Coordinates of N, CA and C in Angstrom, one line a residue:
M993 N -6.3 -21.1 -17.9 CA -7.2 -21.8 -17.0 C -8.1 -20.7 -16.1
S994 N -9.4 -21.1 -16.3 CA -10.2 -20.2 -15.4 C -10.0 -20.3 -13.8
R995 N -10.3 -19.1 -13.1 CA -9.6 -19.0 -11.7 C -11.0 -18.6 -11.0
E996 N -12.1 -18.8 -11.4 CA -13.3 -17.8 -10.8 C -13.4 -18.0 -9.2
I997 N -13.2 -19.3 -8.8 CA -13.4 -19.6 -7.2 C -12.1 -19.0 -6.6
D998 N -10.9 -19.2 -7.1 CA -9.6 -18.5 -6.5 C -9.8 -17.0 -6.4
E999 N -10.3 -16.4 -7.4 CA -10.4 -14.9 -7.4 C -11.6 -14.6 -6.5
G1000 N -12.5 -15.4 -6.7 CA -13.8 -15.0 -5.5 C -13.2 -14.8 -4.2
L1001 N -12.4 -15.9 -3.8 CA -11.9 -15.8 -2.3 C -11.1 -14.7 -2.2
E1002 N -10.2 -14.6 -3.0 CA -9.3 -13.4 -3.0 C -9.9 -12.0 -2.8
R1003 N -11.0 -11.9 -3.7 CA -11.7 -10.5 -3.5 C -12.4 -10.5 -2.2
A1004 N -13.0 -11.5 -1.6 CA -13.7 -11.5 -0.4 C -12.8 -11.3 0.7
E1005 N -11.5 -11.8 0.7 CA -10.5 -11.4 1.7 C -10.0 -10.2 1.9
R1006 N -10.2 -9.3 0.9 CA -9.7 -7.9 0.9 C -10.7 -6.8 1.3
T1007 N -10.3 -6.0 2.1 CA -10.9 -4.6 2.5 C -10.7 -3.6 1.5
R1008 N -9.3 -3.6 1.0 CA -8.9 -2.6 -0.1 C -8.5 -3.2 -1.1
P1009 N -8.6 -2.9 -2.5 CA -8.1 -3.5 -3.7 C -6.5 -3.4 -3.5
I1010 N -5.9 -4.3 -4.3 CA -4.3 -3.9 -4.3 C -4.1 -2.7 -5.2
P1011 N -2.8 -2.0 -4.9 CA -2.5 -1.1 -5.8 C -2.5 -1.2 -7.4
V1012 N -3.1 -0.2 -7.8 CA -3.2 -0.2 -9.4 C -2.0 -0.1 -10.2
H1013 N -1.4 1.0 -10.0 CA 0.0 1.5 -10.5 C 1.2 0.5 -10.1
L1014 N 1.9 0.2 -11.1 CA 3.0 -0.6 -11.3 C 4.0 -0.1 -10.4
N1015 N 4.4 1.1 -10.2 CA 5.3 1.6 -9.4 C 5.0 1.5 -7.7
T1016 N 3.5 1.8 -7.6 CA 3.0 1.5 -6.3 C 3.3 0.1 -5.6
R1017 N 3.0 -0.8 -6.7 CA 3.2 -2.3 -6.2 C 4.6 -2.4 -5.8
V1018 N 5.5 -1.9 -6.9 CA 6.9 -2.5 -6.7 C 7.4 -1.7 -5.1
R1019 N 6.6 -0.3 -4.9 CA 7.2 0.3 -3.9 C 6.7 -0.5 -2.6
F1020 N 5.3 -1.0 -2.7 CA 4.8 -1.8 -1.4 C 5.6 -2.9 -1.4
L1021 N 6.1 -3.8 -2.3 CA 7.1 -4.9 -2.0 C 8.5 -4.5 -1.5
W1022 N 8.9 -3.4 -1.9 CA 10.2 -2.7 -1.7 C 10.1 -2.5 -0.1
E1023 N 9.2 -1.7 0.5 CA 9.2 -1.3 1.7 C 8.5 -2.2 2.8
K1024 N 7.4 -2.8 2.4 CA 6.7 -3.7 3.5 C 6.9 -5.2 3.5
V1025 N 7.4 -5.7 2.0 CA 7.8 -7.1 2.2 C 9.1 -7.5 2.2
A1026 N 10.0 -6.6 1.4 CA 11.3 -6.9 1.5 C 12.0 -6.1 2.5
K1027 N 11.3 -5.3 3.2 CA 12.0 -4.3 4.3 C 13.3 -3.4 3.6
N1028 N 13.1 -3.0 2.4 CA 14.4 -2.4 2.0 C 15.7 -3.2 1.6
D1029 N 15.5 -4.4 1.5 CA 16.5 -5.5 1.2 C 16.2 -6.0 -0.3
T1030 N 17.2 -5.7 -1.0 CA 17.1 -6.0 -2.5 C 17.1 -7.6 -2.8
R1031 N 17.7 -8.5 -1.8 CA 17.7 -10.0 -2.1 C 16.3 -10.6 -1.6
R1032 N 15.6 -9.6 -0.5 CA 14.5 -10.2 -0.3 C 13.4 -9.7 -1.5
L1033 N 13.6 -8.5 -2.1 CA 12.5 -8.2 -3.0 C 12.8 -9.1 -4.3
A1034 N 14.1 -9.4 -4.6 CA 14.2 -10.5 -5.7 C 13.7 -11.7 -5.3
R1035 N 13.6 -12.2 -4.2 CA 12.9 -13.5 -3.8 C 11.5 -13.5 -3.7
A1036 N 10.9 -12.2 -3.2 CA 9.4 -12.0 -3.2 C 8.8 -12.2 -4.6
A1037 N 9.7 -11.4 -5.6 CA 9.0 -11.4 -6.9 C 9.4 -12.5 -7.8
G1038 N 10.4 -13.3 -7.3 CA 10.9 -14.5 -8.1 C 11.6 -13.8 -9.5
V1039 N 12.4 -13.0 -9.1 CA 13.5 -12.5 -10.3 C 15.0 -12.5 -9.7
S1040 N 15.8 -12.1 -10.4 CA 17.3 -12.0 -10.1 C 17.5 -10.9 -9.4
V1041 N 18.6 -11.0 -8.5 CA 18.9 -9.9 -7.6 C 19.1 -8.7 -8.6
R1042 N 19.7 -8.9 -9.6 CA 19.9 -7.7 -10.6 C 18.8 -6.9 -11.0
T1043 N 17.9 -7.7 -11.4 CA 16.7 -7.1 -11.9 C 16.0 -6.3 -10.7
A1044 N 16.1 -6.9 -9.3 CA 15.5 -6.3 -8.4 C 16.1 -5.1 -8.1
Q1045 N 17.6 -4.9 -8.1 CA 18.5 -3.6 -8.2 C 18.0 -2.7 -9.2
R1046 N 17.6 -2.9 -10.2 CA 17.1 -2.0 -11.4 C 16.0 -1.3 -10.9
W1047 N 15.0 -2.2 -10.5 CA 13.8 -1.7 -9.9 C 13.9 -0.6 -8.8
V1048 N 14.7 -1.1 -8.0 CA 15.0 -0.2 -6.8 C 15.8 1.2 -7.3
H1049 N 16.6 1.1 -8.1 CA 17.2 2.3 -8.8 C 16.1 3.2 -9.4
A1050 N 15.2 2.6 -10.2 CA 14.2 3.2 -11.1 C 13.0 3.8 -9.9
L1051 N 12.9 3.2 -8.8 CA 12.1 3.7 -7.8 C 12.7 5.0 -7.3
K1052 N 13.8 4.9 -7.1 CA 14.7 6.2 -6.5 C 14.4 7.4 -7.7
A1053 N 14.6 7.1 -8.9 CA 14.6 8.0 -10.0 C 13.2 8.4 -10.0
V1054 N 12.1 7.8 -9.7 CA 10.8 8.2 -9.8 C 10.8 9.2 -8.7
A1055 N 11.1 8.8 -7.4 CA 11.0 9.8 -6.3 C 11.6 11.0 -6.6
A1056 N 12.7 11.1 -7.2 CA 13.4 12.2 -7.4 C 12.9 12.9 -8.5
G1057 N 12.0 12.4 -9.3 CA 11.5 13.1 -10.4 C 12.2 13.1 -11.8
E1058 N 13.3 12.1 -12.0 CA 14.0 11.9 -13.0 C 13.5 11.0 -13.9
L1059 N 12.4 10.1 -13.4 CA 11.8 9.1 -14.4 C 10.3 9.4 -14.2
T1060 N 9.6 9.3 -15.0 CA 8.1 9.7 -15.3 C 7.5 8.4 -15.9
G1061 N 6.2 8.2 -15.5 CA 5.6 6.9 -15.8 C 6.1 5.7 -15.0
D1062 N 5.8 4.4 -15.5 CA 6.1 3.2 -14.8 C 7.3 2.7 -15.0
I1063 N 7.8 2.1 -13.9 CA 9.2 1.4 -14.1 C 9.3 0.5 -15.2
P1064 N 10.2 0.6 -15.9 CA 10.5 -0.2 -17.1 C 10.8 -1.7 -16.7
M1065 N 9.9 -2.7 -17.3 CA 9.8 -3.8 -17.1 C 9.1 -4.9 -18.0
T1066 N 9.4 -6.1 -18.2 CA 8.7 -6.9 -18.9 C 7.5 -7.2 -18.5
R1067 N 6.5 -7.7 -19.5 CA 5.3 -8.1 -18.9 C 5.3 -9.3 -17.9
A1068 N 6.0 -10.2 -18.3 CA 6.0 -11.4 -17.2 C 6.6 -10.8 -15.9
N1069 N 7.4 -10.1 -15.8 CA 7.9 -9.5 -14.6 C 6.6 -8.7 -13.8
A1070 N 6.1 -8.0 -14.6 CA 4.7 -7.2 -14.1 C 3.7 -8.1 -13.5
V1071 N 3.5 -9.3 -14.0 CA 2.6 -10.4 -13.5 C 3.1 -11.0 -12.2
K1072 N 4.5 -11.1 -12.3 CA 5.3 -11.6 -10.9 C 4.9 -10.7 -9.9
I1073 N 5.0 -9.4 -10.1 CA 4.8 -8.5 -9.0 C 3.6 -8.2 -8.7
E1074 N 2.6 -8.3 -9.6 CA 1.1 -8.5 -9.1 C 0.9 -9.7 -8.3
R1075 N 1.4 -11.0 -8.6 CA 1.2 -12.0 -7.9 C 1.8 -11.8 -6.4
A1076 N 3.0 -11.3 -6.3 CA 3.8 -11.1 -5.2 C 2.9 -10.2 -4.2
V1077 N 2.4 -9.0 -4.8 CA 1.5 -8.2 -4.0 C 0.3 -8.8 -3.6
R1078 N -0.6 -9.5 -4.5 CA -1.6 -10.3 -3.9 C -1.5 -11.1 -2.8
A1079 N -0.4 -11.8 -2.8 CA 0.2 -12.7 -1.7 C 0.4 -12.0 -0.4
A1080 N 0.9 -10.9 -0.5 CA 1.4 -10.2 0.8 C 0.3 -9.3 1.2
W1081 N -0.8 -8.9 0.4 CA -1.6 -7.7 0.5 C -2.5 -8.3 1.8
Q1082 N -2.4 -7.2 2.7 CA -3.6 -7.4 4.1 C -3.3 -8.7 4.7
P1083 N -2.4 -9.3 5.2 CA -2.3 -10.7 5.8 C -3.0 -10.9 7.0
R1084 N -3.2 -9.8 7.8 CA -4.0 -9.9 8.9 C -5.4 -10.0 8.7
V1085 N -5.9 -9.3 7.7 CA -7.3 -9.3 7.2 C -7.7 -10.7 6.7
K1086 N -6.8 -11.0 6.0 CA -7.1 -12.3 5.1 C -7.0 -13.6 6.3
Q1087 N -6.2 -13.4 7.4 CA -6.4 -14.5 8.4 C -7.6 -14.3 9.0
R1088 N -8.1 -13.1 9.4 CA -9.4 -12.9 10.2 C -10.7 -13.3 9.4
V1089 N -10.5 -13.0 8.0 CA -11.6 -13.5 7.1 C -11.6 -14.9 6.9
R1090 N -10.6 -15.4 6.8 CA -10.6 -16.9 6.5 C -11.1 -17.8 7.9
R1091 N -10.5 -17.3 9.0 CA -10.9 -17.8 10.2 C -12.6 -17.7 10.6
D1092 N -13.2 -16.4 10.1 CA -14.6 -16.3 10.4 C -15.4 -17.1 9.1
A1093 N -14.8 -17.3 8.0 CA -15.5 -18.0 7.0 C -15.4 -19.5 7.5
E1094 N -14.3 -20.0 8.1 CA -14.3 -21.6 8.4 C -15.4 -21.5 9.5
K1095 N -15.5 -20.8 10.4 CA -16.3 -20.7 11.4 C -17.8 -20.7 11.2
R1096 N -18.1 -19.5 10.7 CA -19.4 -19.2 10.4 C -20.0 -19.4 8.9
G1097 N -19.2 -19.6 8.0 CA -19.5 -20.0 6.6 C -19.6 -18.8 5.9
F1098 N -20.0 -18.7 4.6 CA -20.1 -17.6 3.9 C -21.4 -17.5 2.9
M1099 N -21.6 -16.4 2.3 CA -22.8 -16.4 1.2 C -22.1 -16.5 -0.1
L1100 N -22.6 -17.5 -0.8 CA -22.3 -17.7 -2.2 C -23.3 -17.1 -3.0
H1101 N -22.8 -16.3 -4.1 CA -23.8 -15.8 -5.3 C -23.0 -16.3 -6.6
I1102 N -23.8 -17.2 -7.5 CA -23.1 -18.0 -8.6 C -24.4 -18.0 -9.6
S1103 N -23.8 -17.8 -10.8 CA -24.6 -18.1 -12.1 C -23.9 -19.1 -12.7
G1104 N -24.5 -20.3 -13.0 CA -23.7 -21.3 -13.9 C -24.6 -22.3 -14.4
T1105 N -24.1 -23.1 -15.1 CA -25.0 -24.2 -15.6 C -24.5 -25.6 -14.7
F1106 N -25.8 -26.2 -14.3 CA -25.5 -27.2 -13.4 C -26.2 -28.3 -14.0
G1107 N -25.5 -29.6 -14.0 CA -26.0 -30.8 -14.4 C -26.4 -31.7 -13.4
F1108 N -27.4 -32.5 -13.7 CA -28.0 -33.3 -12.6 C -28.1 -34.8 -13.2
S1109 N -28.1 -35.8 -12.1 CA -28.4 -37.1 -12.4 C -29.4 -37.6 -11.2
A1110 N -30.4 -38.2 -11.4 CA -31.3 -38.6 -10.5 C -32.1 -39.8 -10.8
A1111 N -33.1 -40.0 -10.0 CA -34.0 -41.2 -10.3 C -34.6 -41.1 -11.8
A1112 N -34.9 -42.3 -12.3 CA -35.5 -42.6 -13.6 C -36.6 -41.6 -13.7
G1113 N -37.0 -41.1 -14.7 CA -38.1 -40.3 -15.0 C -38.0 -38.9 -14.9
S1114 N -36.6 -38.6 -14.6 CA -36.5 -37.2 -14.2 C -35.5 -36.9 -15.4
T1115 N -35.2 -35.4 -15.7 CA -34.2 -34.9 -16.9 C -33.1 -34.8 -16.1
D1116 N -32.0 -34.9 -16.7 CA -30.6 -34.7 -16.7 C -30.0 -33.5 -17.3
D1117 N -30.7 -32.7 -17.9 CA -30.2 -31.7 -18.8 C -29.7 -30.6 -18.1
P1118 N -28.5 -30.3 -18.5 CA -27.8 -29.0 -17.6 C -28.8 -27.8 -17.8
R1119 N -29.0 -27.1 -16.6 CA -29.8 -25.9 -16.7 C -29.0 -24.8 -15.9
P1120 N -29.2 -23.6 -16.7 CA -28.5 -22.4 -16.1 C -29.4 -21.9 -14.9
R1121 N -28.6 -21.6 -13.8 CA -29.2 -21.3 -12.7 C -28.6 -20.0 -11.9
V1122 N -29.4 -19.2 -11.4 CA -28.6 -17.8 -10.6 C -29.0 -18.4 -9.1
I1123 N -28.0 -18.7 -8.3 CA -28.2 -19.1 -6.8 C -27.6 -18.1 -5.9
T1124 N -28.2 -17.8 -4.8 CA -27.7 -17.3 -3.7 C -27.9 -18.2 -2.5
Q1125 N -26.9 -18.6 -1.7 CA -27.0 -19.5 -0.7 C -26.1 -19.4 0.5
K1126 N -26.4 -19.5 1.5 CA -25.6 -19.5 2.6 C -25.0 -20.8 2.9
M1127 N -23.6 -21.0 2.8 CA -22.8 -22.1 2.9 C -22.2 -22.0 4.2
P1128 N -22.2 -23.4 4.7 CA -21.5 -23.4 6.1 C -20.0 -23.5 6.1
G1129 N -19.6 -23.5 7.4 CA -18.1 -23.3 7.4 C -17.2 -24.5 6.9
D1130 N -17.7 -25.7 6.8 CA -17.1 -26.8 6.5 C -16.9 -26.8 4.8
V1131 N -17.6 -26.0 4.2 CA -17.5 -25.7 2.8 C -16.3 -24.8 2.5
A1132 N -16.3 -23.9 3.4 CA -15.1 -22.9 3.3 C -13.8 -23.6 3.8
R1133 N -14.0 -24.4 4.7 CA -12.8 -25.1 4.9 C -12.2 -26.0 3.8
A1134 N -13.1 -26.7 3.1 CA -12.8 -27.6 2.1 C -12.0 -26.8 0.8
L1135 N -12.9 -25.6 0.5 CA -12.2 -24.7 -0.5 C -11.0 -24.1 -0.1
Y1136 N -10.8 -23.7 1.0 CA -9.4 -23.2 1.3 C -8.3 -24.3 1.5
A1137 N -8.6 -25.4 1.8 CA -7.9 -26.7 1.9 C -7.3 -27.0 0.5
A1138 N -8.3 -26.8 -0.6 CA -8.2 -27.1 -1.9 C -7.0 -26.1 -2.7
R1139 N -7.7 -24.9 -2.2 CA -6.7 -23.8 -2.8 C -5.2 -23.8 -2.2
D1140 N -5.1 -24.2 -0.8 CA -3.7 -24.2 -0.4 C -2.9 -25.4 -1.0
A1141 N -3.6 -26.3 -1.4 CA -2.9 -27.7 -1.8 C -2.7 -27.4 -3.5
G1142 N -3.3 -26.4 -4.1 CA -2.9 -25.9 -5.5 C -4.0 -26.7 -6.3
A1143 N -5.0 -27.0 -5.8 CA -6.1 -27.9 -6.6 C -6.6 -27.1 -7.8
A1144 N -6.9 -27.7 -8.9 CA -7.4 -27.1 -10.1 C -8.8 -26.6 -9.8
Q1145 N -9.1 -25.7 -10.8 CA -10.5 -25.2 -10.9 C -11.6 -26.4 -10.8
A1146 N -11.3 -27.5 -11.5 CA -12.0 -28.5 -11.5 C -12.6 -29.2 -10.2
E1147 N -11.6 -29.3 -9.6 CA -11.8 -29.7 -8.1 C -12.6 -28.7 -7.3
Q1148 N -12.0 -27.5 -7.3 CA -12.9 -26.7 -6.8 C -14.5 -26.4 -7.0
E1149 N -14.7 -26.6 -8.3 CA -15.9 -26.8 -8.9 C -16.7 -27.9 -8.3
R1150 N -15.9 -29.1 -8.1 CA -16.7 -30.4 -7.5 C -17.1 -29.9 -6.0
I1151 N -16.1 -29.4 -5.4 CA -16.5 -29.1 -4.0 C -17.8 -28.2 -3.9
L1152 N -17.8 -27.2 -4.8 CA -19.0 -26.2 -4.6 C -20.2 -27.0 -5.1
A1153 N -20.2 -27.8 -6.1 CA -21.2 -28.5 -6.7 C -21.8 -29.6 -5.7
Q1154 N -20.9 -30.3 -4.9 CA -21.3 -31.1 -3.7 C -22.1 -30.3 -2.8
A1155 N -21.7 -29.2 -2.4 CA -22.1 -28.4 -1.3 C -23.4 -27.8 -1.7
L1156 N -23.5 -27.2 -3.0 CA -24.8 -26.7 -3.4 C -25.7 -28.0 -3.5
G1157 N -25.4 -29.1 -4.2 CA -26.3 -30.2 -3.8 C -27.0 -30.4 -2.7
E1158 N -26.0 -30.5 -1.6 CA -26.6 -30.9 -0.4 C -27.4 -29.7 0.4
H1159 N -26.7 -28.3 0.2 CA -27.5 -27.3 0.9 C -28.6 -26.6 0.3
Y1160 N -28.5 -26.5 -1.1 CA -29.5 -25.9 -2.0 C -30.5 -26.8 -2.6
F1161 N -30.1 -27.8 -3.2 CA -30.8 -28.6 -4.2 C -31.7 -29.7 -3.2
K1162 N -30.8 -30.3 -2.4 CA -31.5 -31.2 -1.4 C -32.0 -30.5 -0.2
D1163 N -31.8 -29.3 0.0 CA -32.2 -28.5 1.3 C -31.6 -29.1 2.5
G1164 N -30.7 -29.6 2.5 CA -30.2 -30.4 3.7 C -30.8 -31.8 4.1
G1165 N -31.1 -32.4 3.0 CA -31.6 -33.8 3.0 C -33.1 -33.8 3.2
R1166 N -33.9 -32.8 3.1 CA -35.3 -32.7 3.1 C -36.0 -33.0 2.0
R1167 N -35.2 -33.0 0.7 CA -35.9 -33.5 -0.6 C -34.7 -33.9 -1.6
A1168 N -35.1 -34.4 -2.9 CA -34.3 -34.9 -3.9 C -33.2 -35.8 -3.3
G1169 N -33.5 -36.9 -2.6 CA -32.6 -37.5 -2.1 C -31.5 -38.2 -2.9
G1170 N -31.9 -38.7 -4.1 CA -30.8 -39.4 -5.0 C -30.3 -38.5 -6.0
L1171 N -30.4 -37.2 -5.8 CA -29.7 -36.2 -7.0 C -28.3 -35.9 -6.6
D1172 N -27.6 -36.1 -7.6 CA -26.0 -35.7 -8.0 C -26.1 -34.3 -8.6
V1173 N -25.4 -33.5 -8.4 CA -25.2 -32.0 -9.1 C -23.9 -32.0 -9.5
A1174 N -23.8 -31.6 -10.7 CA -22.2 -31.2 -11.2 C -22.5 -29.7 -11.9
L1175 N -21.5 -29.0 -11.5 CA -21.3 -27.6 -11.8 C -20.7 -27.6 -13.3
N1176 N -21.3 -27.4 -14.4 CA -20.7 -27.5 -15.6 C -19.8 -26.3 -16.1
D1177 N -20.5 -25.2 -15.8 CA -19.7 -23.8 -16.2 C -20.1 -22.7 -15.2
I1178 N -19.2 -21.8 -14.8 CA -19.6 -20.7 -14.1 C -19.5 -19.4 -14.8
A1179 N -20.8 -18.7 -14.9 CA -20.7 -17.6 -15.6 C -20.1 -16.4 -14.8
W1180 N -20.5 -16.4 -13.6 CA -19.8 -15.4 -12.9 C -20.3 -16.0 -11.2
M1181 N -19.5 -15.5 -10.2 CA -19.6 -16.0 -8.9 C -19.0 -14.9 -8.1
D1182 N -19.6 -14.5 -7.0 CA -18.9 -14.0 -5.8 C -19.3 -14.4 -4.3
L1183 N -18.3 -14.3 -3.6 CA -18.4 -14.8 -2.2 C -18.2 -13.5 -1.3
E1184 N -19.3 -13.7 -0.2 CA -19.3 -12.7 1.0 C -18.9 -13.5 2.3
L1185 N -17.6 -13.3 2.7 CA -17.1 -13.8 3.9 C -17.5 -13.1 4.9

């Protein structure tokens, strides 16, 4: 499933990227999230306590120079670690950025294919466009609410399409009164919050 909108929100919420190396990610979870408690680490990563104990043992071996390279783990567990780190990374920055976006809005940069339905005599063929548009805080609130509720990418695209229809294509109601906009495909997008 494509996650361009979720990933765009996550990128905009961070001032620093999450750690790249697996060992650093596990150490972050161990020290900052789990507060050196194996059960908390297991809960945060969604693994068994025994698996978390193995990771902690491996972290200590890395620190002592007895183990070189990444902590041994399955690809599925590495994905769980990445998700847990993303969720816990820079919580105060995330809160501040979200509050500001919901209050002041955000700048949307998007390249996608937009479909239209309008009055008779106009074309409804999908058209590729590159758009940069300032979006108001109510759009940010709707996107965050959809993300918090676990909405699919299609629902988030519908929210963006409605907002772009109103603020970009209709220019706040000054033109194209009967136009309905659908976001058919996102080539890339970025958000500045």
